[in-house]
């Protein structure tokens, strides 16, 4: 206040002095000289006054900043005198020749705070203001567009500003970027008064209403972005007056109506993006007049009709994406005119006829995706010979003929997807030398002939599916040298000879050789596949016994050896496979008794041993308690919960006598037998008393825990000092310790007693990415679940400190857990609440999913932020709900933001909506977590973009559009393996 009064006094004194001086000058001969001197003095004093104003405004801005983590404003020293030499040297400040602030740039400094008035928008001589990519919030001053006339560029994008866009205008403003904030309301009508504007970006807000017609008055505008808002209505036809437009991005809104025919007069346009709207009608042929157009994106609308012939006259077009509409008709051979085309996406339409031969003459074509249409006829024979193909997807059509010989001549093809057609002939010889291939899907065709030996030595292929064709030949002598291979499916062909030699494929997880005519024995080298999770050798002519080496496959979850000629007994070593859940040995020649220990396998949930020569008594525990009669028919078996063993009574008696005699002779065997029986009994439900003489029902699912943990250990651990987590006061977890074994720790979680009977199935789950449930107990006082203790931290606690490499490993681990629950458990099991609060990460960065309550009964899950929208509406969970929750975790791993993050504000209805805008806007720096952005290589950046693509598929509004857990896992592993990522390339679940 003192400074303001002082300056007013100085101004009045100066005015009085000037008046007196002028009067004196009239009386002297040197009037003119004196007047000039006084005028210059007056200008100097006024300039000093402006410097003071600028000084105060800059300090006012600094005082409004509550967090400056990098100390960027640390040299803005308020104790320094307000002279030009001071603030012109401050970081972010650039002055003109008169020492006035001309540019203020504090972008990307992670500043947070609320701007106060008067603000830096009142700087009298400033031309450029850049506050972008910070965490500034609050409403911007209402007089922002009338406080200064000197401003030429204003960028406050990527902040958290709220409120409506103020009225007013600055005629000389050329750049206005308000994108990625929380502005709401309608676009002001005064937007049309910005007569000098060249760049306007209002994208990524919550703007509503229609696009104002007045915007067409800004005839100087070159770049217009209104994407990712809630705009409705048609595109104003008056926009034809904006002849200077080069870029239009109106995607991710609710715009409707037809695309205006008048758009064809915007002859300077080179980028037109109208994706994810509700546009109807046909594509206007006038677009063909846009001779400078390079990028045309109209996907995810409701467009009908055929592609206008005029489109094929756009010789500069680089990328054309018309996918996911209802377009029909044939593709004209005139497409040959698009000589600069690199990406062509026409999938998800109703196109028919032949694939035009003209495509083979496009020298720059890299990505060709025509899947899910009605194309017929042969694939053009020369496709790939004169192209530069990296991705070719023609799947799910009616194509016939052969696979062209030259699709990989470019040497860059890494994805070849041709499944579900009617293709015939051999697999082309040149594919055997296509070392760039990574993903090959040729299943469900009519291919024949043999696989060349070189085809089994492609170094980068990780996914190979040629199932359900007519391929043949003896491949038993071929050594498959494919170090990257994870999925191999040769099922439903006529391959013969011995089983293929796969020792040099150490990463393989899924192996399906079923439905062929393989013969001979199962080779012991099958045990050299440590990552194998699913093995199907059914419907062949295999003989001999199951090799003991198979027990080395510790990750095997599903084993199907049915419909062969295997002999011998069911091997005891199967019990050494810790996560084996599905076992099918039906339709073979197995004999002898069923090993009793099979019933003790906690992971085993489904068994089929029908139509063999098995005899004796079925185990009365585990999967055999609930086994279906059809799964044991065709044997001489009894017991197992469905057939009494009356006929075997006498035999059982003699067996008992024999065992008794043996026990008398061999005391050690008897002792061992007692230990065995005791261990078996320990896993049964029993009633016990604790120190308070209370009766508890107690059941363990782990033999070690049954020996080391007592009911008192459990109940005494449930006290306030041992609490390690609490969820809405419904589920409280305590850390406990065994009184018998000091090394054994466990976690006790309280649950409602009504849910206690539903827990048993969860106790059978065994997977490296799922926390093991080792016991349960209840009494009148309450009910508890007992879990193994995992040394680590909750994902929610450590996420923001993780590198990209560590986040990748966590993402894959969670995906594998879901794949196990959905694909390998029968019936499938739902995870429910996929919150990071329920994921523990150990010292090796292995995530473990923590279950508490059965999803079917736990209504609390429905209120979790990680539950899919449809589950909240119908109060029912599904596998697709788990996939949605996993998608949210991916978004959080990528961005560091969680559902309900305060930084998202009200501009988006959900974090998914925000993520969709971020991904479509292609500004990686604006959404990726700064922790991983700092060290992100080009390869990492490609992986990050592709992972966000997958996250958006997982969180699709339509549950049926979300991929399954198996596809999610495969896609993630694919993304993290490859270093090439093409902008605009999607990863749909079907490929």
PDB file of C-alpha atoms in Angstrom, residues 82 757 819:
ATOM      1  CA  UNK A  82      12.270  -3.355  -8.141  1.00  0.00           C
ATOM      2  CA  UNK A 757     -18.620 -72.056   4.310  1.00  0.00           C
ATOM      3  CA  UNK A 819      -5.342 -66.026 -16.322  1.00  0.00           C
TER       4      UNK A 819
END
